[in-house]
Short mmCIF file of C-alpha atoms and ligand atoms in Angstrom, two decimals:
data_model
loop_
_atom_site.label_atom_id
_atom_site.label_comp_id
_atom_site.label_asym_id
_atom_site.label_seq_id
_atom_site.Cartn_x
_atom_site.Cartn_y
_atom_site.Cartn_z
CA MET A 1 0.08 -0.11 -0.20
CA THR A 2 1.11 3.52 -0.59
CA LEU A 3 0.29 6.31 1.92
CA ASP A 4 -2.07 9.13 0.65
CA GLN A 5 0.57 12.15 1.25
CA GLU A 6 -1.52 13.98 3.70
CA THR A 7 -1.70 10.64 5.55
CA ARG A 8 2.13 9.87 4.96
CA SER A 9 3.07 13.81 6.00
CA GLN A 10 0.35 12.86 9.74
CA LEU A 11 2.26 9.81 10.28
CA LEU A 12 5.97 10.99 9.17
CA GLU A 13 5.05 14.13 11.55
CA THR A 14 4.18 11.69 14.42
CA LEU A 15 6.86 9.81 14.17
CA ASP A 16 9.62 12.73 14.45
CA ARG A 17 7.78 14.26 17.70
CA PHE A 18 8.22 11.01 18.98
CA VAL A 19 11.98 10.89 18.29
CA LYS A 20 11.92 14.27 19.60
CA GLU A 21 10.01 14.26 22.50
CA ARG A 22 10.41 10.30 23.77
CA LEU A 23 13.43 8.64 21.45
CA ILE A 24 16.14 11.11 21.65
CA PRO A 25 16.05 12.17 25.60
CA ALA A 26 15.71 8.86 26.24
CA GLU A 27 19.39 7.93 24.39
CA ARG A 28 21.89 8.43 27.40
CA ALA A 29 19.68 6.67 29.95
CA MET A 30 20.31 3.59 26.89
CA ALA A 31 23.72 3.98 26.06
CA GLU A 32 24.67 3.62 29.61
CA THR A 33 22.47 1.09 31.01
CA GLY A 34 22.09 -0.47 27.70
CA GLU A 35 18.72 -1.92 28.65
CA MET A 36 16.08 0.03 26.36
CA ASP A 37 13.23 1.18 28.19
CA GLN A 38 9.89 -0.98 28.08
CA SER A 39 6.94 2.03 27.59
CA ILE A 40 9.60 2.90 24.79
CA LEU A 41 9.26 -0.32 23.33
CA SER A 42 4.74 -0.11 24.39
CA GLU A 43 4.81 2.71 22.40
CA MET A 44 6.55 1.58 19.31
CA ARG A 45 3.93 -0.90 19.61
CA GLU A 46 0.76 1.13 19.62
CA LEU A 47 2.50 3.07 17.13
CA GLY A 48 2.30 0.14 14.28
CA LEU A 49 5.77 -0.45 14.42
CA TYR A 50 6.90 -3.28 13.98
CA GLY A 51 4.00 -4.22 11.25
CA ILE A 52 4.80 -1.50 8.43
CA SER A 53 6.04 -4.14 6.15
CA ILE A 54 4.11 -7.07 6.78
CA PRO A 55 0.61 -6.46 5.11
CA GLU A 56 -3.00 -5.26 5.79
CA GLU A 57 -3.97 -9.30 6.14
CA TYR A 58 -1.89 -10.20 8.46
CA GLY A 59 -2.33 -7.95 11.26
CA GLY A 60 -0.08 -5.46 9.77
CA LEU A 61 0.52 -1.51 8.12
CA GLY A 62 1.59 -3.37 4.55
CA LEU A 63 3.41 -0.13 3.33
CA CYS A 64 5.20 -0.13 0.62
CA LEU A 65 9.30 0.20 0.29
CA ALA A 66 8.68 4.18 -0.85
CA ASP A 67 7.40 4.82 3.41
CA GLU A 68 8.66 2.10 4.96
CA VAL A 69 12.38 4.11 4.01
CA GLU A 70 10.13 8.04 5.56
CA ILE A 71 10.02 5.79 8.00
CA ALA A 72 13.18 4.88 8.59
CA MET A 73 14.69 8.23 7.88
CA CYS A 74 12.60 9.67 10.16
CA ILE A 75 13.72 6.92 13.83
CA GLY A 76 16.68 7.02 12.13
CA GLN A 77 17.52 10.53 13.53
CA ALA A 78 17.90 8.45 16.96
CA ALA A 79 20.25 7.15 18.51
CA PRO A 80 19.87 3.69 15.78
CA ALA A 81 19.40 1.08 19.51
CA PHE A 82 15.83 3.07 18.86
CA ARG A 83 14.87 1.20 15.25
CA SER A 84 16.65 -1.83 16.19
CA ALA A 85 14.12 -3.18 18.70
CA PHE A 86 11.53 -3.26 15.62
CA GLY A 87 13.47 -3.44 12.70
CA THR A 88 14.06 -7.02 12.58
CA ASN A 89 10.41 -7.60 12.80
CA VAL A 90 9.97 -4.51 8.84
CA GLY A 91 13.19 -6.28 7.73
CA ILE A 92 15.27 -9.87 8.14
CA GLY A 93 12.98 -10.76 11.15
CA SER A 94 10.19 -11.24 9.03
CA GLN A 95 11.16 -11.23 5.03
CA ALA A 96 11.91 -14.31 4.50
CA ILE A 97 8.29 -16.06 5.14
CA LEU A 98 6.71 -12.99 2.98
CA ILE A 99 9.44 -13.71 0.83
CA ASP A 100 9.55 -17.51 0.71
CA GLY A 101 6.92 -18.64 2.96
CA THR A 102 3.58 -20.74 2.21
CA ASP A 103 0.86 -19.52 3.28
CA GLU A 104 0.41 -21.46 6.75
CA GLN A 105 4.07 -20.05 7.68
CA ARG A 106 2.39 -16.72 6.85
CA ARG A 107 -0.78 -17.18 8.24
CA LYS A 108 0.65 -18.60 11.50
CA TYR A 109 3.95 -16.32 12.43
CA LEU A 110 3.33 -12.82 10.80
CA PRO A 111 0.53 -11.35 12.28
CA ARG A 112 2.41 -11.69 15.50
CA LEU A 113 5.26 -10.05 14.45
CA ALA A 114 3.19 -7.54 13.26
CA ASN A 115 2.73 -6.90 16.61
CA GLY A 116 5.34 -7.04 18.07
CA GLU A 117 4.33 -10.02 20.68
CA LEU A 118 6.93 -11.79 18.77
CA VAL A 119 10.44 -10.50 17.92
CA GLY A 120 11.64 -12.12 14.76
CA SER A 121 15.76 -12.42 14.67
CA PHE A 122 17.75 -13.69 11.35
CA CYS A 123 20.18 -16.22 12.15
CA LEU A 124 22.53 -16.91 9.08
CA THR A 125 26.09 -14.87 10.50
CA GLU A 126 28.69 -17.37 12.08
CA SER A 127 32.05 -17.60 13.36
CA SER A 128 34.06 -19.20 9.83
CA SER A 129 30.93 -17.82 7.81
CA GLY A 130 30.86 -13.31 7.64
CA SER A 131 31.35 -11.81 4.62
CA ASP A 132 31.35 -16.02 3.00
CA ALA A 133 27.79 -16.78 4.03
CA GLY A 134 26.84 -19.75 2.03
CA SER A 135 29.83 -21.24 2.70
CA LEU A 136 28.08 -21.48 6.81
CA LYS A 137 28.70 -25.17 8.73
CA ALA A 138 25.32 -25.88 10.67
CA THR A 139 23.46 -28.59 10.01
CA ALA A 140 19.65 -29.58 8.97
CA LYS A 141 18.90 -33.17 8.95
CA LYS A 142 15.92 -34.81 7.64
CA ASP A 143 14.20 -37.39 10.71
CA GLY A 144 10.66 -38.32 9.43
CA ASP A 145 8.31 -35.39 9.99
CA HIS A 146 11.59 -33.35 12.02
CA TYR A 147 14.48 -31.76 11.01
CA ILE A 148 17.57 -31.74 13.95
CA LEU A 149 19.34 -28.43 13.74
CA ASN A 150 22.62 -28.11 14.97
CA GLY A 151 25.15 -25.13 15.02
CA THR A 152 25.82 -21.97 17.06
CA LYS A 153 24.76 -18.33 14.91
CA ARG A 154 27.20 -15.24 16.06
CA TYR A 155 26.17 -11.72 16.27
CA ILE A 156 22.58 -12.15 15.99
CA THR A 157 20.52 -8.77 16.87
CA ASN A 158 18.21 -9.23 19.14
CA ALA A 159 18.15 -12.92 19.64
CA PRO A 160 17.99 -12.05 23.90
CA THR A 161 14.60 -10.79 22.90
CA ALA A 162 13.72 -13.00 19.99
CA GLY A 163 10.43 -15.26 19.74
CA LEU A 164 10.87 -16.51 16.37
CA PHE A 165 14.57 -17.80 14.42
CA THR A 166 14.81 -17.68 10.47
CA VAL A 167 17.86 -19.90 10.61
CA MET A 168 20.15 -20.40 7.30
CA ALA A 169 21.23 -24.40 7.95
CA ARG A 170 22.48 -27.00 5.57
CA THR A 171 20.78 -30.08 4.01
CA ASP A 172 23.05 -30.91 1.73
CA LYS A 173 25.76 -32.05 3.61
CA THR A 174 27.56 -32.62 -0.51
CA THR A 175 27.33 -28.77 -0.84
CA THR A 176 30.53 -26.97 0.82
CA ASP A 177 28.36 -22.98 -0.46
CA GLY A 178 25.80 -22.00 -0.59
CA ARG A 179 23.18 -24.02 -2.61
CA GLY A 180 23.20 -26.49 0.31
CA VAL A 181 21.66 -24.12 2.02
CA SER A 182 18.11 -23.99 3.77
CA ALA A 183 15.49 -21.31 5.48
CA PHE A 184 14.28 -22.58 8.80
CA LEU A 185 11.74 -21.03 10.91
CA VAL A 186 12.21 -21.85 14.98
CA GLU A 187 10.51 -20.89 18.16
CA ALA A 188 12.98 -19.93 20.84
CA ASP A 189 11.36 -22.22 22.96
CA THR A 190 11.84 -25.37 21.43
CA PRO A 191 13.96 -27.86 23.41
CA GLY A 192 18.05 -27.38 22.26
CA VAL A 193 17.95 -23.40 21.35
CA SER A 194 19.72 -21.31 23.53
CA VAL A 195 21.01 -17.38 23.69
CA GLY A 196 24.74 -16.75 24.57
CA LYS A 197 25.86 -13.42 26.81
CA PRO A 198 24.71 -10.25 25.10
CA GLU A 199 28.20 -8.94 24.00
CA LYS A 200 29.46 -5.39 24.98
CA LYS A 201 30.21 -3.88 22.15
CA MET A 202 31.58 -0.43 20.94
CA GLY A 203 27.55 0.99 20.22
CA GLN A 204 24.02 0.59 19.26
CA GLN A 205 23.77 -0.03 23.85
CA GLY A 206 20.34 -1.21 23.96
CA ALA A 207 20.36 -3.24 20.87
CA PRO A 208 21.37 -6.52 22.11
CA VAL A 209 23.79 -9.40 19.57
CA ALA A 210 23.94 -12.97 21.05
CA ASP A 211 25.43 -16.06 19.54
CA VAL A 212 22.14 -18.93 19.06
CA ILE A 213 23.53 -22.47 20.23
CA PHE A 214 20.77 -24.79 18.20
CA GLU A 215 21.61 -28.86 20.08
CA ASN A 216 19.72 -31.62 18.37
CA CYS A 217 17.02 -29.59 18.16
CA GLN A 218 13.83 -31.20 16.84
CA ILE A 219 11.65 -28.41 14.41
CA PRO A 220 8.72 -30.09 11.88
CA ALA A 221 9.53 -30.65 8.84
CA GLU A 222 6.75 -28.04 8.00
CA ASN A 223 9.10 -25.25 9.39
CA LEU A 224 11.32 -25.42 6.96
CA ILE A 225 10.37 -21.55 4.66
CA GLY A 226 8.63 -22.61 0.93
CA GLY A 227 8.59 -26.28 1.91
CA LYS A 228 11.49 -26.46 0.37
CA GLU A 229 14.80 -27.79 0.60
CA ASN A 230 18.12 -25.86 -0.80
CA VAL A 231 17.30 -22.75 -1.84
CA GLY A 232 17.99 -21.53 1.68
CA PHE A 233 20.54 -19.49 0.59
CA LYS A 234 18.81 -17.35 -2.52
CA THR A 235 15.80 -16.74 0.37
CA ALA A 236 18.46 -14.97 2.58
CA MET A 237 20.39 -13.04 -0.18
CA LYS A 238 16.12 -11.90 -0.81
CA VAL A 239 16.11 -10.64 1.90
CA LEU A 240 19.01 -9.26 2.12
CA ASP A 241 18.50 -6.52 -1.00
CA LYS A 242 15.33 -5.74 1.00
CA GLY A 243 16.96 -4.93 4.14
CA ARG A 244 20.57 -3.33 2.62
CA ILE A 245 17.73 -0.64 1.53
CA HIS A 246 16.01 0.30 4.74
CA ILE A 247 19.49 0.21 5.91
CA SER A 248 20.64 2.59 4.33
CA ALA A 249 17.46 4.69 4.96
CA VAL A 250 18.22 4.44 9.27
CA CYS A 251 22.08 5.42 8.15
CA THR A 252 20.73 8.97 6.45
CA GLY A 253 18.26 9.61 8.82
CA LEU A 254 21.18 9.53 12.04
CA ALA A 255 23.35 11.18 8.87
CA GLY A 256 20.66 13.92 8.44
CA ARG A 257 20.57 13.85 13.28
CA ILE A 258 24.40 13.69 13.23
CA LEU A 259 24.95 16.97 10.77
CA ARG A 260 21.64 18.91 12.18
CA ASP A 261 23.61 18.53 15.88
CA ALA A 262 27.15 19.51 14.85
CA VAL A 263 25.39 22.93 12.77
CA THR A 264 23.53 23.94 16.30
CA TYR A 265 27.11 23.77 17.57
CA ALA A 266 28.72 25.52 15.47
CA LYS A 267 26.32 28.42 15.06
CA GLU A 268 27.07 28.57 19.42
CA ARG A 269 30.79 28.20 19.59
CA GLU A 270 32.89 30.86 18.93
CA GLN A 271 36.22 31.51 18.34
CA PHE A 272 38.34 34.87 17.52
CA GLY A 273 35.57 36.39 18.32
CA GLU A 274 32.36 35.08 16.58
CA PRO A 275 30.57 31.41 15.72
CA ILE A 276 32.56 28.79 13.89
CA ALA A 277 29.99 28.62 11.90
CA ASN A 278 31.33 31.74 9.63
CA PHE A 279 34.39 29.78 8.95
CA GLN A 280 35.01 28.84 5.87
CA LEU A 281 36.80 25.37 6.98
CA ILE A 282 33.77 24.06 8.65
CA GLN A 283 31.16 25.25 6.49
CA ALA A 284 32.75 22.76 3.72
CA MET A 285 32.80 20.55 6.41
CA ILE A 286 28.96 20.70 6.52
CA ALA A 287 28.38 21.73 3.30
CA ASP A 288 30.10 18.64 1.94
CA SER A 289 27.73 16.67 4.79
CA GLU A 290 24.83 18.05 3.30
CA THR A 291 25.29 17.10 -0.75
CA GLU A 292 26.37 13.23 0.97
CA ILE A 293 22.76 13.18 2.79
CA TYR A 294 20.83 14.86 -0.40
CA ALA A 295 22.40 12.04 -2.50
CA ALA A 296 21.69 8.74 0.00
CA LYS A 297 18.06 10.62 0.13
CA CYS A 298 18.21 10.63 -3.96
CA MET A 299 19.10 6.74 -4.37
CA ILE A 300 17.12 5.34 -1.54
CA ARG A 301 14.54 6.95 -2.34
CA ASP A 302 15.15 5.71 -6.74
CA VAL A 303 15.96 2.37 -5.31
CA ALA A 304 13.53 1.99 -3.02
CA LYS A 305 10.42 3.22 -5.83
CA ALA A 306 12.48 0.33 -7.83
CA LYS A 307 11.52 -2.28 -5.76
CA ASP A 308 7.72 -1.47 -5.06
CA ARG A 309 7.79 -1.59 -8.75
CA GLY A 310 9.33 -5.73 -8.73
CA GLU A 311 12.40 -4.48 -10.91
CA ASN A 312 15.36 -6.61 -9.37
CA THR A 313 17.21 -4.19 -7.40
CA LYS A 314 20.50 -6.21 -6.18
CA ARG A 315 23.06 -3.70 -7.59
CA ARG A 316 21.63 -0.82 -6.57
CA ALA A 317 20.46 -1.85 -3.27
CA SER A 318 24.51 -2.61 -2.97
CA CYS A 319 25.71 1.35 -4.22
CA THR A 320 23.22 2.48 -2.38
CA LYS A 321 24.22 0.39 1.43
CA LEU A 322 27.32 1.31 0.07
CA PHE A 323 27.25 4.96 -0.50
CA ALA A 324 25.21 5.88 2.51
CA SER A 325 27.16 3.91 5.07
CA GLU A 326 30.31 5.22 4.62
CA ALA A 327 28.84 9.44 4.12
CA VAL A 328 27.57 8.51 7.64
CA GLY A 329 31.11 7.03 8.69
CA ARG A 330 31.98 10.50 6.79
CA ILE A 331 29.55 12.46 8.12
CA ALA A 332 29.77 12.00 11.89
CA ASP A 333 33.21 12.52 11.53
CA ARG A 334 33.24 15.31 10.31
CA ALA A 335 31.15 16.40 13.42
CA VAL A 336 33.24 14.73 15.35
CA GLN A 337 35.95 17.40 14.29
CA ILE A 338 33.92 20.31 13.84
CA LEU A 339 32.92 19.77 17.67
CA GLY A 340 36.85 19.56 18.54
CA GLY A 341 37.34 18.31 22.49
CA ALA A 342 33.63 18.56 22.46
CA GLY A 343 33.55 16.09 20.16
CA TYR A 344 35.65 13.73 22.00
CA ILE A 345 33.65 14.03 24.83
CA SER A 346 29.94 12.15 26.22
CA GLU A 347 28.54 15.17 27.65
CA TYR A 348 28.60 16.41 24.28
CA GLY A 349 27.17 13.05 22.50
CA ILE A 350 28.37 13.17 19.14
CA GLU A 351 30.92 10.47 20.12
CA GLN A 352 28.22 8.12 21.11
CA LEU A 353 26.37 8.65 17.54
CA TYR A 354 29.66 7.88 15.60
CA ARG A 355 30.20 4.83 17.19
CA ASP A 356 26.50 3.44 16.82
CA ALA A 357 27.61 5.10 12.79
CA ARG A 358 30.05 2.56 12.73
CA LEU A 359 28.45 -0.48 12.07
CA PHE A 360 26.45 0.39 9.61
CA ARG A 361 30.11 0.20 6.73
CA ILE A 362 30.36 -4.08 8.67
CA TYR A 363 26.44 -5.16 8.72
CA GLU A 364 23.93 -6.50 6.41
CA GLY A 365 26.79 -7.24 4.51
CA THR A 366 30.25 -5.18 4.82
CA SER A 367 31.36 -2.78 2.28
CA GLN A 368 33.59 -4.21 0.23
CA ILE A 369 30.90 -7.03 0.35
CA GLN A 370 28.90 -4.16 -1.41
CA GLN A 371 31.83 -3.19 -3.76
CA LEU A 372 31.99 -7.35 -4.54
CA ILE A 373 28.55 -6.98 -5.80
CA ILE A 374 27.78 -4.51 -7.89
CA ALA A 375 30.95 -5.04 -9.56
CA LYS A 376 30.37 -8.62 -10.08
CA ASP A 377 27.05 -7.39 -11.08
CA VAL A 378 28.27 -4.70 -13.43
CA ILE A 379 31.20 -7.10 -15.23
CA SER A 380 28.99 -9.25 -16.09
CA SER A 381 25.41 -7.43 -17.50
CA TYR A 382 28.61 -5.41 -20.21
N1 COS B 401 19.08 -12.89 -5.01
C1 COS B 401 18.76 -13.63 -4.89
N2 COS B 401 19.47 -14.55 -5.74
C2 COS B 401 19.88 -14.27 -5.61
C3 COS B 401 21.23 -13.12 -4.71
C4 COS B 401 20.47 -11.81 -5.11
N3 COS B 401 20.28 -11.29 -4.05
N4 COS B 401 22.60 -13.51 -4.93
C5 COS B 401 23.12 -14.15 -5.48
N5 COS B 401 21.73 -15.31 -5.28
C6 COS B 401 22.41 -16.36 -5.56
C7 COS B 401 22.33 -15.99 -7.19
O1 COS B 401 22.38 -16.44 -8.17
C8 COS B 401 23.37 -17.89 -6.86
O2 COS B 401 22.19 -18.51 -7.83
P1 COS B 401 22.45 -19.77 -8.19
O3 COS B 401 23.23 -21.29 -8.25
O4 COS B 401 21.63 -20.98 -9.14
O5 COS B 401 23.62 -18.77 -10.18
C9 COS B 401 22.67 -17.92 -5.32
O6 COS B 401 22.29 -17.49 -5.49
C10 COS B 401 24.61 -18.04 -5.10
O7 COS B 401 24.96 -16.96 -5.61
P2 COS B 401 27.01 -16.42 -5.42
O8 COS B 401 27.69 -17.26 -6.28
O9 COS B 401 26.88 -14.86 -5.88
O10 COS B 401 26.93 -16.98 -4.01
P3 COS B 401 28.55 -16.38 -3.31
O11 COS B 401 28.25 -17.37 -2.79
O12 COS B 401 29.67 -15.83 -4.38
O13 COS B 401 28.17 -14.93 -1.56
C11 COS B 401 28.14 -12.99 -1.32
C12 COS B 401 28.10 -14.31 -2.10
C13 COS B 401 29.45 -12.46 -1.17
C14 COS B 401 27.62 -11.73 -1.90
C15 COS B 401 27.42 -13.35 -0.35
O14 COS B 401 27.81 -13.95 0.68
C16 COS B 401 27.02 -12.02 1.00
O15 COS B 401 25.49 -11.29 1.22
N6 COS B 401 28.18 -11.53 1.99
C17 COS B 401 27.75 -11.29 2.92
C18 COS B 401 26.47 -11.42 3.74
C19 COS B 401 25.60 -11.02 5.31
O16 COS B 401 25.25 -9.90 4.67
N7 COS B 401 26.52 -10.74 5.93
C20 COS B 401 25.40 -10.22 7.00
C21 COS B 401 25.18 -10.73 7.76
S1 COS B 401 23.53 -11.35 8.26
S2 COS B 401 22.63 -9.45 8.68
#
């Protein structure tokens, strides 16, 4: 569904107020304790944020990607951990079911993902397979009308709060690449599933990340996504194609926030008898940052519309993720520079956002993986 102009503006205004009145003031406490305020999570549920991408027939808002990215840019203005709380339900924790799941799988899980009762999480990465995702070692062995799952997944976002895992595991032991991988839905309370201790991280405190361990975990055969073996790697790639566009929007929302904070500071801070915003070397950093934000927004809106039209956006999703995540890194770096000594001191908040932004160049595919995807696709097209 595409929102009409008025509904879209009203929704974005409401969310912008929520960001400024509720999320930004709660950032510091979350960064210090690593805990998200439960009342904020309830408000996010009430706002329908967990279900923005899930079709209305399953209880979500059923928004098109063009609307979803506007919401991601808006919420992205606050510390990224807030977006992460519901982001897996919107993206990597629900999309495999939506893209390749059976009707029964959709009916069973999507309504509870849409209202936030269930948190979805995506288990692809392992200790020995990060960028080379297809080489994963977790196994799923068919045993009558069940599969027996074994393996350990690493750095799994929202693992400690998840009720449902999308798990990629090898069903064809004769393979070592993506061709023998299948995708499964595993409920967190299934015997044999355990979650490790949340990792201590550089930033994004409040967005929990942990190992997920599967030990002789018996899952019903009907939880094989789409009922088809050995197509799970492709499912994961399709999920990431969309996820990378969404993440680009989060990067760009944060970039705008960081620039705003840096400009506010530059207008107040005086040196050599005047605000530092008057100095052209500061202005150059502001101008470069604004230009990159504008370019990223153009890419995001363009690729989101293309995906809504049903086009293959693999290359463009990677171009956008590469550009937007690298841009927010540069913008955060310039903001620290504009704030000078204050940029390095936690009281001013920029150093926290600088650390938060660092993850974007790594997760949902590193910048180098985006470059490989883009180059391979371009080379094969000429
Ligand atoms: N959509 C649909 N199918 C896709 C696809 C996509 N976006 N990308 C790849 N595929 C298909 C290919 O067409 C190929 O199919 P065939 O075997 O039928 O030809 C198959 O999947 C394997 O593709 P490819 O040969 O490109 O796989 P590689 O093992 O070379 O690796 C990369 C591909 C490196 C791009 C992949 O492993 C990757 O994205 N790694 C990063 C993982 C990541 O983002 N992790 C983040 C953590 S999860 S939040």
